[in-house]
């Protein structure tokens, strides 16, 4: 969008710059500021009207706004959001990994407790059996979880 130069009631009092580029350059901003300053001085001397000063100020703000929009609002929105989407995806993956690790540790701890409970239940079952030779007995793992039926090897 091109920005029109301000219309002044007295054209010979202040020299107008060339129209700004689209989007306005740094030089265009400086020229708009200089124009406003010159018109303010002329206004103080009574050479231009309030409307002339208002038009110059509006022109300066339009140049600044157009320049700021071009500098700070990216034209290619998908590129800007792609970085955010990648960050979100990475964070989600990290959280999933943390949950998976925590779940694995929890599962291992539960399995250890189940093994201990199975051993205790087996020992209680065996003690509850009679002392007869035909009494049914279960093999209980050793406290270190080794198989109690494995023969010991002398070294």
CSV table of C-alpha atoms in Angstrom, one decimal:
chain,number,residue,atom,x,y,z
A,1,UNK,CA,0.0,0.0,0.0
A,2,UNK,CA,1.5,3.3,-1.0
A,3,UNK,CA,1.4,6.2,1.4
A,4,UNK,CA,0.3,9.6,0.0
A,5,UNK,CA,2.2,12.7,1.0
A,6,UNK,CA,0.3,15.1,3.2
A,7,UNK,CA,-1.6,17.8,1.5
A,8,UNK,CA,-0.6,21.3,2.8
A,9,UNK,CA,-2.5,24.5,2.4
A,10,UNK,CA,0.7,26.5,1.8
A,11,UNK,CA,2.8,24.6,-0.6
A,12,UNK,CA,5.9,26.9,-0.7
A,13,UNK,CA,6.5,26.9,3.0
A,14,UNK,CA,7.9,23.4,3.4
A,15,UNK,CA,9.5,21.2,0.7
A,16,UNK,CA,7.8,17.8,0.5
A,17,UNK,CA,10.0,14.7,0.2
A,18,UNK,CA,9.6,12.1,-2.5
A,19,UNK,CA,6.8,9.5,-1.8
A,20,UNK,CA,8.0,6.7,0.5
A,21,UNK,CA,8.9,3.2,-0.9
A,22,UNK,CA,6.6,0.3,-0.2
A,23,UNK,CA,7.5,-0.8,2.5
A,24,UNK,CA,9.1,2.4,3.8
A,25,UNK,CA,12.8,2.4,4.2
A,26,UNK,CA,14.8,3.9,7.1
A,27,UNK,CA,15.5,6.9,4.9
A,28,UNK,CA,11.7,7.3,4.4
A,29,UNK,CA,11.2,7.3,8.1
A,30,UNK,CA,13.9,10.0,8.6
A,31,UNK,CA,12.4,12.1,5.9
A,32,UNK,CA,8.9,11.8,7.4
A,33,UNK,CA,10.3,12.9,10.8
A,34,UNK,CA,12.1,15.8,9.2
A,35,UNK,CA,9.0,16.9,7.4
A,36,UNK,CA,7.0,16.8,10.7
A,37,UNK,CA,9.7,18.8,12.4
A,38,UNK,CA,9.8,21.4,9.6
A,39,UNK,CA,6.0,21.8,9.6
A,40,UNK,CA,6.0,22.1,13.5
A,41,UNK,CA,8.5,25.0,13.2
A,42,UNK,CA,6.4,26.6,10.4
A,43,UNK,CA,3.3,26.1,12.6
A,44,UNK,CA,4.9,27.9,15.5
A,45,UNK,CA,5.7,30.8,13.1
A,46,UNK,CA,2.1,30.8,11.9
A,47,UNK,CA,3.0,29.9,8.3
A,48,UNK,CA,0.9,26.6,8.3
A,49,UNK,CA,-2.5,25.7,9.7
A,50,UNK,CA,-3.4,23.2,12.4
A,51,UNK,CA,-4.7,20.9,9.7
A,52,UNK,CA,-1.3,21.0,7.9
A,53,UNK,CA,0.4,19.9,11.1
A,54,UNK,CA,-2.2,17.2,11.7
A,55,UNK,CA,-1.7,15.9,8.2
A,56,UNK,CA,2.0,15.8,8.6
A,57,UNK,CA,1.8,13.9,11.9
A,58,UNK,CA,-0.7,11.4,10.4
A,59,UNK,CA,1.7,10.9,7.4
A,60,UNK,CA,4.6,10.3,9.8
A,61,UNK,CA,2.6,7.7,11.8
A,62,UNK,CA,1.5,6.0,8.6
A,63,UNK,CA,5.1,5.7,7.4
A,64,UNK,CA,6.1,4.3,10.8
A,65,UNK,CA,3.2,1.8,10.9
A,66,UNK,CA,3.9,0.6,7.4
A,67,UNK,CA,7.5,0.1,8.2
A,68,UNK,CA,6.8,-1.7,11.5
A,69,UNK,CA,4.3,-4.0,9.8
A,70,UNK,CA,6.9,-4.9,7.2
A,71,UNK,CA,9.7,-5.5,9.7
A,72,UNK,CA,7.9,-7.3,12.5
A,73,UNK,CA,5.0,-9.1,10.9
A,74,UNK,CA,6.3,-12.0,8.9
A,75,UNK,CA,4.8,-12.4,5.5
A,76,UNK,CA,5.3,-16.2,5.5
A,77,UNK,CA,3.3,-17.3,8.6
A,78,UNK,CA,3.9,-21.1,8.1
A,79,UNK,CA,7.7,-20.6,8.4
A,80,UNK,CA,7.1,-18.8,11.7
A,81,UNK,CA,4.8,-21.4,13.1
A,82,UNK,CA,6.9,-24.3,11.8
A,83,UNK,CA,9.5,-23.6,14.5
A,84,UNK,CA,6.8,-23.5,17.2
A,85,UNK,CA,5.3,-26.7,15.9
A,86,UNK,CA,8.7,-28.4,16.0
A,87,UNK,CA,9.3,-27.2,19.5
A,88,UNK,CA,5.9,-28.6,20.6
A,89,UNK,CA,6.6,-31.9,18.9
A,90,UNK,CA,10.0,-32.1,20.6
A,91,UNK,CA,8.5,-31.3,24.0
A,92,UNK,CA,5.7,-33.9,23.5
A,93,UNK,CA,8.3,-36.5,22.5
A,94,UNK,CA,10.4,-35.7,25.6
A,95,UNK,CA,7.4,-36.0,27.9
A,96,UNK,CA,6.4,-39.3,26.3
A,97,UNK,CA,10.0,-40.6,26.8
A,98,UNK,CA,9.9,-39.4,30.5
A,99,UNK,CA,6.5,-41.2,31.0
A,100,UNK,CA,7.8,-44.3,29.3
A,101,UNK,CA,10.9,-44.4,31.5
A,102,UNK,CA,8.9,-43.8,34.6
A,103,UNK,CA,6.4,-46.5,33.6
A,104,UNK,CA,9.3,-48.9,33.0
A,105,UNK,CA,10.8,-48.2,36.4
A,106,UNK,CA,7.4,-48.5,38.1
A,107,UNK,CA,6.7,-51.8,36.3
A,108,UNK,CA,10.1,-53.2,37.4
A,109,UNK,CA,9.4,-52.2,41.0
A,110,UNK,CA,6.0,-53.8,40.9
A,111,UNK,CA,7.4,-57.0,39.4
A,112,UNK,CA,10.0,-57.2,42.2
A,113,UNK,CA,7.3,-56.8,44.8
A,114,UNK,CA,5.2,-59.5,43.1
A,115,UNK,CA,8.1,-61.9,43.1
A,116,UNK,CA,8.6,-61.3,46.8
A,117,UNK,CA,4.9,-61.9,47.5
A,118,UNK,CA,4.9,-65.1,45.4
A,119,UNK,CA,7.9,-66.4,47.4
A,120,UNK,CA,6.1,-65.6,50.7
A,121,UNK,CA,2.9,-67.2,49.5
A,122,UNK,CA,4.8,-70.3,48.4
A,123,UNK,CA,6.5,-70.6,51.8
A,124,UNK,CA,3.2,-70.1,53.6
A,125,UNK,CA,1.6,-72.8,51.4
A,126,UNK,CA,4.4,-75.2,52.1
A,127,UNK,CA,4.2,-74.7,55.8
A,128,UNK,CA,0.5,-75.3,55.8
A,129,UNK,CA,1.0,-78.8,54.3
A,130,UNK,CA,1.2,-81.8,56.4
A,131,UNK,CA,4.6,-83.5,57.1
A,132,UNK,CA,3.6,-86.6,55.2
A,133,UNK,CA,5.8,-87.9,52.4
A,134,UNK,CA,3.0,-87.5,49.8
A,135,UNK,CA,2.3,-83.9,50.8
A,136,UNK,CA,2.3,-81.5,47.9
A,137,UNK,CA,5.0,-78.8,48.1
A,138,UNK,CA,5.9,-75.8,45.8
A,139,UNK,CA,9.4,-74.8,45.0
A,140,UNK,CA,10.0,-71.4,46.5
A,141,UNK,CA,12.7,-69.2,44.9
A,142,UNK,CA,15.6,-68.1,47.1
A,143,UNK,CA,15.5,-64.6,48.5
A,144,UNK,CA,18.1,-63.5,45.8
A,145,UNK,CA,15.6,-64.9,43.2
A,146,UNK,CA,17.8,-67.8,42.2
A,147,UNK,CA,16.2,-71.2,41.5
A,148,UNK,CA,16.3,-73.3,44.6
A,149,UNK,CA,16.6,-76.5,42.5
A,150,UNK,CA,19.8,-75.6,40.8
A,151,UNK,CA,22.6,-77.7,42.3
A,152,UNK,CA,25.5,-75.9,44.0
A,153,UNK,CA,28.8,-76.2,42.3
A,154,UNK,CA,31.8,-76.6,44.6
A,155,UNK,CA,34.7,-74.5,43.5
